[in-house]
Amino acid sequence: MGYLGRLILLLQLLLTTQVARAIDISPDDPNSFKQAASAAAYDMVSYYSGNQSGQIPGKLSGTWWEGGAMFMTLIQYWHWTGDNSYNDITQTGMYWQAGENYDYMPSNYSSYLGNDDQMFWGLAAMTAAELNYPQVDGKPSWLSLAQAVFNTQVPRWDKTSCNGGLHWQIWSYQAGWNQKNAISNGGLFQLAARLARYTNNQTYADWANIIWDWSATTPLLNTKTWDIADSTTFPSGCTDHDDDQWTYNYGTYLMGAVYMYNLTNGDPKWKAGIDGLLGTIWKNFFPQQYGGVMVEPCDAPKNCNRNEILFKGFLSSWLAFTTLLAPYTAGPIIEKLKLTAQAAGKQCTGLSDGKHCGMQWYNPTWDGTDGLEQQMSTLSIFANTLAAFEPQGSGAKNQAPLTSSTGGNSTSDPSAGTGSSADEGLGPHFSPITTADRVGAGVLTFAFATGWIGMAAWMLKER
Ligand SMILES: *[C@@H]1O[C@H](CO)[C@@H](O)[C@H](O)[C@H]1NC(C)=O
Ligand SMILES: *[C@@H]1O[C@H](CO)[C@@H](O)[C@H](O)[C@H]1NC(C)=O
Ligand SMILES: *[C@@H]1O[C@H](CO)[C@@H](O)[C@H](O)[C@H]1NC(C)=O
Ligand SMILES: *[C@@H]1O[C@H](CO)[C@@H](O)[C@H](O)[C@H]1NC(C)=O
Ligand SMILES: *[C@@H]1O[C@H](CO)[C@@H](O)[C@H](O)[C@H]1NC(C)=O
């Protein structure tokens, strides 16, 4: 082999080694987390076309709610790294999808949404408020967008069945309306707790208590075993349960408990919740079988759907913020997040840039899957684990979520989302056709009914 041949071989070798060690995380080097996050963010955004001409800002193909999740993750990424490359697309998308009434019920999609779909946008807005994310002049504050989501969801609290609870779906014509589920109720619980801490308004704290206490009367939150069922149905009086275990259900109840713990300066009610839920989280989702790396039960068989691939990312971010708001939890959480982030980096050797990630974070070889969702989840763990490098402990100056009395400058509007809402008064008992409308309107009724069938088919296809 000549000199040139050997040089080419050497170059090829160098290139393959680089691809193989694609995302390399050193657990004690914050820059390695920043670089990993930057690579994951770049590949995530490459799946997004909402900022191209002719496209709809904030709308991802085939899904609406994931847009909120994506922006929430990009806001956290900005917070931890200071990289503002994606602030334009985030601000534009967040305001576009807030809809006509700035309550994340845009009329294009509002007729087939679940409470949880709307909530992810609300949580993204809340995150922006707490992190003093730059806002756009002349637009409603991030805080008011979150308040609008709270204000539209609270009237949907349905005491006529199971003594309370939110239905999964907003509208009674939707399949899944008979469920009261963990992510919808745990989502509103989390938002209420965060609004309570940010504004110090007791109404939000009262709601956080109501939702937690109600959940504890159902299989959605077992305060003895600290198990969280995915859903229960109201025809059973909320006694039956779908016991599928999902990271984000635990994460959302944990997060709300953590904010309430911080707000109440360590109330034992919330400390018991944090300790109990962390116990089941470690047991269920960080099993020794996978080396203590975070795993979603659907990862190993690779049968997570696109929604489910995102869940580990949510748990990652909520665990990271837990370490700042309840600093006594930091030790084990940081150890597990760092271990998981490092493992996830090894999973990210896919596609031509050798940096795309799969879903099996415990697997040191790329699992062959790729997508926006895989990127979003790994971005979340890479970026949010930077909380590990924050000074911990009481009084320490850290990047914990702000409040209106610790420098958070997002303006409060307690009545946001009320008033002109397209869905005002259309709670669970909304009947789309009144008796008066029905008189002599057989044809219309028929068109209406077939419309819903079409809508239902569409709903199944995208959400
Ligand atoms: C869309 O956003 C990405 C990421 O910020 C950027 O690279 C791209 O140029 C943007 N496209 C348009 C048309 O603005
Ligand atoms: C609603 O759909 C119209 C037509 O496709 C589009 O122009 C508009 O941007 C959409 N609005 C939202 C909030 O997605
Ligand atoms: C709050 O302050 C940050 C900078 O600290 C700024 O980027 C943001 O736009 C401010 N928000 C408001 C509503 O003034
Ligand atoms: C609440 O959060 C702040 C900010 O991180 C922290 O300094 C404080 O110790 C927390 N409170 C409790 C009771 O842990
Ligand atoms: C507290 O929040 C409730 C519910 O949104 C609202 O009605 C009330 O006006 C708020 N109080 C203050 C002082 O902002």
Coordinates of C-alpha atoms and ligand atoms in Angstrom, one line a residue:
M1 CA 0.0 0.0 0.0
G2 CA 1.4 3.4 -1.0
Y3 CA 1.7 6.5 1.1
L4 CA -1.6 7.9 -0.3
G5 CA -3.4 4.6 0.3
R6 CA -2.3 4.6 3.9
L7 CA -3.3 8.2 4.4
I8 CA -6.8 7.5 3.0
L9 CA -7.1 4.5 5.3
L10 CA -6.0 6.6 8.3
L11 CA -8.6 9.3 7.4
Q12 CA -11.3 6.7 7.1
L13 CA -10.4 5.2 10.4
L14 CA -10.5 8.6 12.0
L15 CA -13.9 9.3 10.5
T16 CA -15.4 6.1 11.7
T17 CA -14.0 6.4 15.2
Q18 CA -15.6 9.9 15.3
V19 CA -18.9 8.6 14.2
A20 CA -18.8 5.7 16.6
R21 CA -18.2 8.0 19.6
A22 CA -20.7 10.5 18.3
I23 CA -22.1 12.0 21.5
D24 CA -19.6 11.7 24.2
I25 CA -20.6 12.9 27.7
S26 CA -18.2 13.3 30.5
P27 CA -20.2 13.3 33.7
D28 CA -18.1 16.0 35.3
D29 CA -17.8 18.3 32.3
P30 CA -20.8 20.7 31.8
N31 CA -19.5 21.6 28.3
S32 CA -19.9 18.0 27.2
F33 CA -23.6 18.2 28.1
K34 CA -23.9 21.6 26.3
Q35 CA -22.3 20.2 23.2
A36 CA -24.5 17.1 23.3
A37 CA -27.6 19.2 23.8
S38 CA -26.6 21.5 20.9
A39 CA -26.3 18.5 18.6
A40 CA -29.6 17.0 19.7
A41 CA -31.4 20.3 19.3
Y42 CA -30.0 20.8 15.8
D43 CA -31.2 17.4 14.7
M44 CA -34.6 17.9 16.4
V45 CA -35.3 21.2 14.7
S46 CA -34.3 19.7 11.4
Y47 CA -37.6 17.7 11.6
Y48 CA -39.6 20.9 12.0
S49 CA -40.8 22.9 9.0
G50 CA -43.2 25.3 10.6
N51 CA -40.9 28.2 10.1
Q52 CA -40.8 27.7 6.3
S53 CA -43.0 29.7 4.0
G54 CA -46.4 28.2 3.4
Q55 CA -46.2 26.2 6.6
I56 CA -48.1 26.8 9.9
P57 CA -45.9 28.0 12.8
G58 CA -45.8 25.6 15.7
K59 CA -47.7 22.8 13.9
L60 CA -45.8 19.6 13.5
S61 CA -47.0 17.1 10.8
G62 CA -49.6 14.7 12.2
T63 CA -49.6 16.0 15.8
W64 CA -50.5 19.3 17.5
W65 CA -49.6 18.7 21.1
E66 CA -46.0 17.8 20.4
G67 CA -45.4 21.3 19.2
G68 CA -45.9 22.5 22.8
A69 CA -43.6 19.8 24.1
M70 CA -40.9 20.8 21.6
F71 CA -41.0 24.4 22.5
M72 CA -41.0 23.6 26.2
T73 CA -37.8 21.6 25.6
L74 CA -36.2 24.4 23.5
I75 CA -37.0 26.9 26.3
Q76 CA -35.3 24.7 28.8
Y77 CA -32.4 24.3 26.3
W78 CA -32.0 28.1 26.1
H79 CA -32.1 28.4 29.9
W80 CA -29.3 25.9 30.5
T81 CA -27.0 26.7 27.6
G82 CA -27.8 30.3 26.7
D83 CA -28.0 29.3 23.0
N84 CA -30.7 31.5 21.5
S85 CA -30.6 30.0 18.0
Y86 CA -34.1 28.7 18.3
N87 CA -35.8 31.6 20.1
D88 CA -37.3 33.0 17.0
I89 CA -39.1 29.8 16.0
T90 CA -40.1 29.2 19.6
Q91 CA -41.7 32.6 20.1
T92 CA -43.4 32.6 16.8
G93 CA -44.8 29.0 17.3
M94 CA -45.8 29.7 20.9
Y95 CA -47.9 32.7 20.0
W96 CA -49.3 31.4 16.7
Q97 CA -50.7 28.2 18.4
A98 CA -52.0 30.1 21.4
G99 CA -55.0 30.7 19.1
E100 CA -57.6 33.4 18.8
N101 CA -58.2 33.7 22.5
Y102 CA -54.6 33.1 23.7
D103 CA -55.6 30.0 25.6
Y104 CA -54.2 27.2 23.5
M105 CA -57.5 26.3 22.1
P106 CA -56.9 27.3 18.4
S107 CA -60.1 26.8 16.4
N108 CA -58.3 24.6 13.8
Y109 CA -57.8 21.9 16.4
S110 CA -59.9 22.7 19.4
S111 CA -62.8 20.4 18.5
Y112 CA -60.7 17.3 18.9
L113 CA -58.3 18.0 21.7
G114 CA -57.7 16.3 25.0
N115 CA -57.0 18.3 28.2
D116 CA -53.5 16.9 28.2
D117 CA -52.8 18.2 24.6
Q118 CA -53.7 21.7 25.7
M119 CA -51.8 21.3 28.9
F120 CA -48.4 20.7 27.3
W121 CA -48.6 24.2 25.7
G122 CA -49.7 25.6 29.0
L123 CA -46.7 24.0 30.7
A124 CA -44.4 25.4 28.0
A125 CA -45.8 28.9 28.7
M126 CA -45.3 28.4 32.4
T127 CA -41.7 27.3 31.9
A128 CA -41.1 30.4 29.8
A129 CA -42.5 32.6 32.6
E130 CA -40.4 30.9 35.3
L131 CA -37.2 31.1 33.3
N132 CA -37.7 34.8 32.2
Y133 CA -37.7 33.7 28.6
P134 CA -37.7 36.7 26.3
Q135 CA -41.1 37.6 25.3
V136 CA -42.4 39.5 22.3
D137 CA -43.6 43.1 22.6
G138 CA -47.3 43.6 22.3
K139 CA -48.1 40.0 23.0
P140 CA -49.7 38.5 26.1
S141 CA -47.2 37.5 28.8
W142 CA -46.1 33.9 29.1
L143 CA -47.7 33.8 32.6
S144 CA -51.0 35.0 31.2
L145 CA -50.9 32.2 28.6
A146 CA -50.4 29.6 31.4
Q147 CA -53.2 31.3 33.4
A148 CA -55.5 31.0 30.4
V149 CA -55.0 27.3 30.2
F150 CA -55.7 27.0 33.9
N151 CA -58.8 29.1 33.6
T152 CA -60.2 27.1 30.7
Q153 CA -59.5 23.7 32.4
V154 CA -60.9 24.4 35.9
P155 CA -64.5 24.8 34.6
R156 CA -64.1 21.3 33.1
W157 CA -63.6 19.8 36.6
D158 CA -66.6 17.4 36.7
K159 CA -68.1 16.7 40.1
T160 CA -71.0 14.9 38.7
S161 CA -69.0 11.7 38.3
C162 CA -66.4 10.3 40.8
N163 CA -66.8 13.5 42.8
G164 CA -64.4 15.4 40.6
G165 CA -61.6 15.0 38.1
L166 CA -60.9 16.1 34.6
H167 CA -61.9 13.8 31.7
W168 CA -59.1 12.8 29.4
Q169 CA -60.9 14.4 26.4
I170 CA -62.5 17.8 26.5
W171 CA -65.6 17.0 24.5
S172 CA -68.2 14.3 25.4
Y173 CA -68.4 13.2 21.7
Q174 CA -64.8 12.1 21.8
A175 CA -63.7 8.5 22.3
G176 CA -61.8 8.6 25.6
W177 CA -64.1 11.0 27.3
N178 CA -65.2 8.3 29.8
Q179 CA -61.7 8.2 31.1
K180 CA -60.3 10.3 33.9
N181 CA -56.6 9.9 33.4
A182 CA -53.3 10.6 35.2
I183 CA -51.7 13.0 32.7
S184 CA -54.7 15.3 32.4
N185 CA -55.3 15.6 36.2
G186 CA -51.6 15.5 37.0
G187 CA -51.0 18.1 34.3
L188 CA -53.5 20.5 35.9
F189 CA -52.2 19.7 39.3
Q190 CA -48.7 20.6 38.2
L191 CA -49.8 23.8 36.5
A192 CA -51.8 24.9 39.6
A193 CA -48.8 24.3 41.9
R194 CA -46.5 26.2 39.6
L195 CA -48.9 29.1 39.3
A196 CA -49.3 29.1 43.1
R197 CA -45.6 29.4 43.6
Y198 CA -45.1 32.0 40.9
T199 CA -48.0 34.3 41.9
N200 CA -48.4 33.4 45.6
N201 CA -52.2 33.4 44.9
Q202 CA -53.9 31.0 47.2
T203 CA -56.6 30.0 44.7
Y204 CA -54.0 28.1 42.7
A205 CA -52.7 26.4 45.8
D206 CA -56.2 25.4 46.8
W207 CA -56.7 23.8 43.4
A208 CA -53.4 21.9 43.7
N209 CA -54.7 20.5 46.9
I210 CA -58.1 19.7 45.5
I211 CA -56.6 17.8 42.5
W212 CA -54.0 15.9 44.5
D213 CA -56.6 14.9 47.2
W214 CA -59.1 13.9 44.6
S215 CA -56.5 11.8 42.7
A216 CA -55.7 10.0 45.9
T217 CA -59.3 8.8 46.1
T218 CA -58.9 7.0 42.8
P219 CA -56.3 4.5 41.4
L220 CA -54.7 7.5 39.6
L221 CA -52.6 8.2 42.8
N222 CA -52.2 5.5 45.4
T223 CA -50.7 7.2 48.4
K224 CA -49.9 3.9 50.1
T225 CA -47.9 2.1 47.4
W226 CA -47.2 5.3 45.3
D227 CA -48.4 3.6 42.2
I228 CA -50.0 5.7 39.5
A229 CA -52.5 4.1 37.2
D230 CA -52.7 5.6 33.7
S231 CA -56.5 6.0 33.7
T232 CA -59.7 5.0 35.3
T233 CA -63.3 5.3 33.9
F234 CA -66.2 7.2 35.4
P235 CA -68.8 4.5 34.6
S236 CA -67.0 2.4 37.2
G237 CA -67.1 5.2 39.7
C238 CA -63.3 5.6 39.1
T239 CA -62.5 2.2 40.7
D240 CA -61.2 0.4 37.6
H241 CA -57.7 1.0 36.4
D242 CA -55.4 0.8 33.4
D243 CA -52.2 0.0 35.1
D244 CA -49.8 0.8 32.2
Q245 CA -46.8 2.5 33.7
W246 CA -45.5 5.6 32.1
T247 CA -42.7 7.8 33.2
Y248 CA -44.5 11.1 32.6
N249 CA -47.5 10.3 34.8
Y250 CA -45.2 9.9 37.7
G251 CA -43.2 12.9 36.6
T252 CA -46.1 15.3 36.5
Y253 CA -47.4 14.4 40.0
L254 CA -43.9 14.6 41.3
M255 CA -43.4 18.0 39.8
G256 CA -46.6 19.4 41.3
A257 CA -45.7 18.0 44.7
V258 CA -42.2 19.5 44.5
Y259 CA -43.6 23.0 43.7
M260 CA -46.0 22.7 46.6
Y261 CA -43.2 21.5 48.9
N262 CA -41.1 24.5 47.9
L263 CA -44.1 27.0 48.2
T264 CA -45.0 25.7 51.7
N265 CA -41.4 25.6 52.8
G266 CA -41.3 21.9 53.3
D267 CA -44.9 20.8 54.3
P268 CA -44.7 17.1 55.3
K269 CA -47.7 16.3 53.0
W270 CA -45.7 17.2 50.0
K271 CA -42.4 15.7 51.3
A272 CA -44.3 12.4 51.7
G273 CA -45.4 12.7 48.1
I274 CA -41.9 13.5 46.8
D275 CA -40.3 10.6 48.7
G276 CA -43.0 8.1 47.8
L277 CA -43.1 8.9 44.1
L278 CA -39.3 9.0 43.8
G279 CA -39.3 5.5 45.3
T280 CA -41.6 4.1 42.6
I281 CA -39.8 6.0 39.9
W282 CA -36.5 4.4 40.8
K283 CA -38.1 1.0 41.0
N284 CA -40.1 1.2 37.8
F285 CA -38.0 3.2 35.5
F286 CA -34.4 2.9 36.5
P287 CA -34.2 -0.9 37.0
Q288 CA -30.9 -2.7 37.6
Q289 CA -31.7 -4.9 34.6
Y290 CA -30.8 -1.9 32.4
G291 CA -27.8 -0.8 34.5
G292 CA -29.9 1.8 36.4
V293 CA -30.5 3.8 33.2
M294 CA -33.9 5.4 32.6
V295 CA -36.2 3.2 30.6
E296 CA -39.8 3.3 29.4
P297 CA -41.5 -0.1 29.5
C298 CA -42.1 0.1 25.7
D299 CA -38.4 0.8 24.9
A300 CA -37.1 -2.7 24.9
P301 CA -39.7 -4.1 22.5
K302 CA -39.4 -0.8 20.5
N303 CA -43.2 -0.5 20.4
C304 CA -43.5 3.0 21.9
N305 CA -45.6 5.2 19.6
R306 CA -44.5 8.7 18.8
N307 CA -46.1 10.2 21.9
E308 CA -44.6 7.6 24.2
I309 CA -41.1 8.2 22.9
L310 CA -41.3 11.7 24.5
F311 CA -42.1 10.6 28.0
K312 CA -38.6 10.0 29.3
G313 CA -37.7 13.5 28.2
F314 CA -40.4 14.9 30.4
L315 CA -39.4 12.9 33.4
S316 CA -35.8 14.0 32.9
S317 CA -36.6 17.7 33.0
W318 CA -39.0 17.4 35.9
L319 CA -36.4 15.4 37.9
A320 CA -33.8 18.0 37.1
F321 CA -36.0 20.8 38.4
T322 CA -36.8 18.7 41.5
T323 CA -33.2 19.0 42.5
L324 CA -33.4 22.8 42.6
L325 CA -36.8 23.1 44.3
A326 CA -36.3 20.3 46.8
P327 CA -32.5 20.3 47.1
Y328 CA -32.5 17.4 49.6
T329 CA -33.3 15.1 46.7
A330 CA -30.4 16.1 44.6
G331 CA -27.9 13.4 45.3
P332 CA -29.6 10.3 43.9
I333 CA -31.4 12.2 41.1
I334 CA -28.2 13.8 39.8
E335 CA -26.4 10.5 39.9
K336 CA -29.1 8.8 37.9
L337 CA -29.6 11.6 35.4
K338 CA -25.8 11.7 34.7
L339 CA -25.6 8.0 34.2
T340 CA -28.6 8.1 31.9
A341 CA -27.4 11.0 29.9
Q342 CA -24.0 9.3 29.4
A343 CA -25.7 6.1 28.3
A344 CA -28.1 8.0 26.0
G345 CA -25.1 9.6 24.3
K346 CA -23.9 6.2 23.3
Q347 CA -27.3 5.5 21.7
C348 CA -26.8 8.6 19.4
T349 CA -24.8 7.3 16.5
G350 CA -27.6 7.1 13.9
L351 CA -28.0 8.4 10.4
S352 CA -25.5 10.2 8.2
D353 CA -24.3 12.7 10.8
G354 CA -23.7 9.8 13.3
K355 CA -25.6 11.7 16.0
H356 CA -29.2 10.8 15.7
C357 CA -30.6 9.0 18.7
G358 CA -32.9 6.0 19.1
M359 CA -35.2 5.4 22.0
Q360 CA -33.3 2.7 23.9
W361 CA -31.0 4.8 26.1
Y362 CA -29.7 1.7 27.9
N363 CA -28.4 0.2 24.6
P364 CA -24.9 1.3 23.6
T365 CA -25.7 0.5 20.0
W366 CA -28.1 2.7 18.0
D367 CA -31.4 0.9 18.0
G368 CA -32.1 1.8 14.3
T369 CA -35.0 4.3 15.1
D370 CA -34.9 8.0 14.6
G371 CA -37.3 10.9 14.7
L372 CA -38.2 14.3 16.2
E373 CA -39.4 12.5 19.3
Q374 CA -36.1 10.6 19.9
Q375 CA -34.2 13.9 19.5
M376 CA -36.6 15.8 21.8
S377 CA -36.2 13.3 24.6
T378 CA -32.4 13.1 24.4
L379 CA -32.2 16.9 24.1
S380 CA -34.2 17.1 27.3
I381 CA -31.9 14.8 29.3
F382 CA -28.7 16.4 27.9
A383 CA -29.8 19.9 28.6
N384 CA -31.7 19.5 31.8
T385 CA -29.0 17.5 33.5
L386 CA -27.0 20.7 33.5
A387 CA -29.0 21.3 36.7
A388 CA -26.4 19.0 38.2
F389 CA -23.8 21.8 37.9
E390 CA -25.9 24.3 39.8
P391 CA -25.1 25.2 43.3
Q392 CA -27.5 23.2 45.5
G393 CA -29.0 24.1 48.8
S394 CA -31.0 26.7 50.6
G395 CA -30.1 30.3 49.7
A396 CA -27.7 29.3 47.0
K397 CA -28.0 31.4 43.9
N398 CA -29.1 29.0 41.2
Q399 CA -31.1 28.8 38.1
A400 CA -34.2 27.5 39.8
P401 CA -37.6 28.6 38.4
L402 CA -38.3 32.2 39.4
T403 CA -41.4 33.7 41.0
S404 CA -42.9 37.1 40.8
S405 CA -41.1 38.0 44.0
T406 CA -37.6 36.6 43.0
G407 CA -37.2 38.3 39.7
G408 CA -39.8 36.7 37.5
N409 CA -41.1 39.6 35.4
S410 CA -44.0 38.0 33.5
T411 CA -47.2 39.9 34.0
S412 CA -50.1 38.3 35.8
D413 CA -53.6 38.3 34.3
P414 CA -55.8 36.2 36.6
S415 CA -58.7 36.4 34.2
A416 CA -56.8 35.4 31.1
G417 CA -58.7 33.0 28.9
T418 CA -62.1 33.8 30.4
G419 CA -64.7 35.8 28.7
S420 CA -64.6 35.5 24.9
S421 CA -63.4 31.9 24.8
A422 CA -64.7 29.8 22.0
D423 CA -65.4 27.0 24.5
E424 CA -66.7 29.2 27.3
G425 CA -69.3 27.3 29.3
L426 CA -68.8 24.2 27.1
G427 CA -67.6 22.0 29.9
P428 CA -68.3 18.3 30.1
H429 CA -72.0 18.9 29.9
F430 CA -71.9 20.8 26.7
S431 CA -74.4 19.5 24.3
P432 CA -73.5 20.6 20.8
I433 CA -77.1 20.8 19.5
T434 CA -79.9 22.5 21.4
T435 CA -83.5 21.4 21.1
A436 CA -84.4 24.6 19.3
D437 CA -81.7 23.9 16.7
R438 CA -83.1 20.4 16.1
V439 CA -86.6 21.6 15.2
G440 CA -87.0 20.9 11.5
A441 CA -83.3 20.4 11.0
G442 CA -83.2 16.7 10.1
V443 CA -80.9 17.2 7.2
L444 CA -78.5 19.4 9.2
T445 CA -78.5 16.8 12.0
F446 CA -77.6 14.1 9.6
A447 CA -74.8 16.3 8.1
F448 CA -73.7 17.0 11.6
A449 CA -73.6 13.3 12.6
T450 CA -71.6 12.3 9.5
G451 CA -69.3 15.2 10.2
W452 CA -68.5 13.8 13.6
I453 CA -67.8 10.4 12.1
G454 CA -65.3 12.0 9.8
M455 CA -63.9 14.0 12.7
A456 CA -63.6 10.9 14.8
A457 CA -61.6 9.1 12.0
W458 CA -59.4 12.2 11.7
M459 CA -58.9 12.3 15.5
L460 CA -57.7 8.8 15.6
K461 CA -55.2 9.7 12.9
E462 CA -53.8 12.8 14.5
R463 CA -53.6 14.4 17.8
Ligands
LIG1 C1 -36.0 27.6 10.2 O1 -35.3 27.4 11.5 C2 -34.1 26.8 11.4 C3 -33.5 26.6 12.7 O2 -33.5 27.9 13.4 C4 -33.1 27.6 10.4 O3 -31.9 26.9 10.3 C5 -33.8 27.8 9.1 O4 -33.0 28.6 8.3 C6 -35.2 28.4 9.3 N1 -35.9 28.5 8.0 C7 -36.5 29.6 7.6 C8 -37.2 29.5 6.2 O5 -36.6 30.6 8.3
LIG2 C1 -55.4 27.2 10.8 O1 -55.5 26.7 9.5 C2 -55.2 27.8 8.5 C3 -55.5 27.1 7.1 O2 -54.6 26.0 7.0 C4 -53.8 28.3 8.6 O3 -53.6 29.3 7.7 C5 -53.6 28.8 10.1 O4 -52.3 29.2 10.2 C6 -54.0 27.7 11.1 N1 -53.8 28.3 12.4 C7 -53.2 27.6 13.4 C8 -53.3 28.3 14.7 O5 -52.7 26.6 13.2
LIG3 C1 -37.9 39.9 31.6 O1 -36.5 40.0 31.7 C2 -35.8 39.3 30.7 C3 -34.4 39.6 30.9 O2 -34.0 39.4 32.2 C4 -36.3 39.8 29.3 O3 -35.6 39.0 28.3 C5 -37.8 39.6 29.2 O4 -38.2 40.1 27.9 C6 -38.5 40.4 30.3 N1 -39.9 40.2 30.2 C7 -40.7 41.2 30.4 C8 -42.2 40.9 30.3 O5 -40.4 42.3 30.6
LIG4 C1 -37.1 26.2 47.3 O1 -36.3 26.5 46.1 C2 -35.2 27.4 46.4 C3 -34.6 27.7 45.0 O2 -33.9 26.7 44.5 C4 -34.2 26.7 47.3 O3 -33.1 27.6 47.6 C5 -35.0 26.4 48.6 O4 -34.1 25.7 49.5 C6 -36.2 25.5 48.3 N1 -37.0 25.3 49.5 C7 -37.0 24.1 50.2 C8 -37.9 24.0 51.4 O5 -36.3 23.2 49.9
LIG5 C1 -56.1 34.8 42.3 O1 -56.5 33.9 41.3 C2 -57.9 33.8 41.1 C3 -58.2 32.7 40.1 O2 -57.7 33.0 38.9 C4 -58.5 35.2 40.7 O3 -59.9 35.1 40.6 C5 -58.1 36.2 41.7 O4 -58.4 37.5 41.2 C6 -56.6 36.2 41.9 N1 -56.2 37.1 42.9 C7 -55.2 38.0 42.8 C8 -54.9 38.9 44.0 O5 -54.6 38.1 41.7

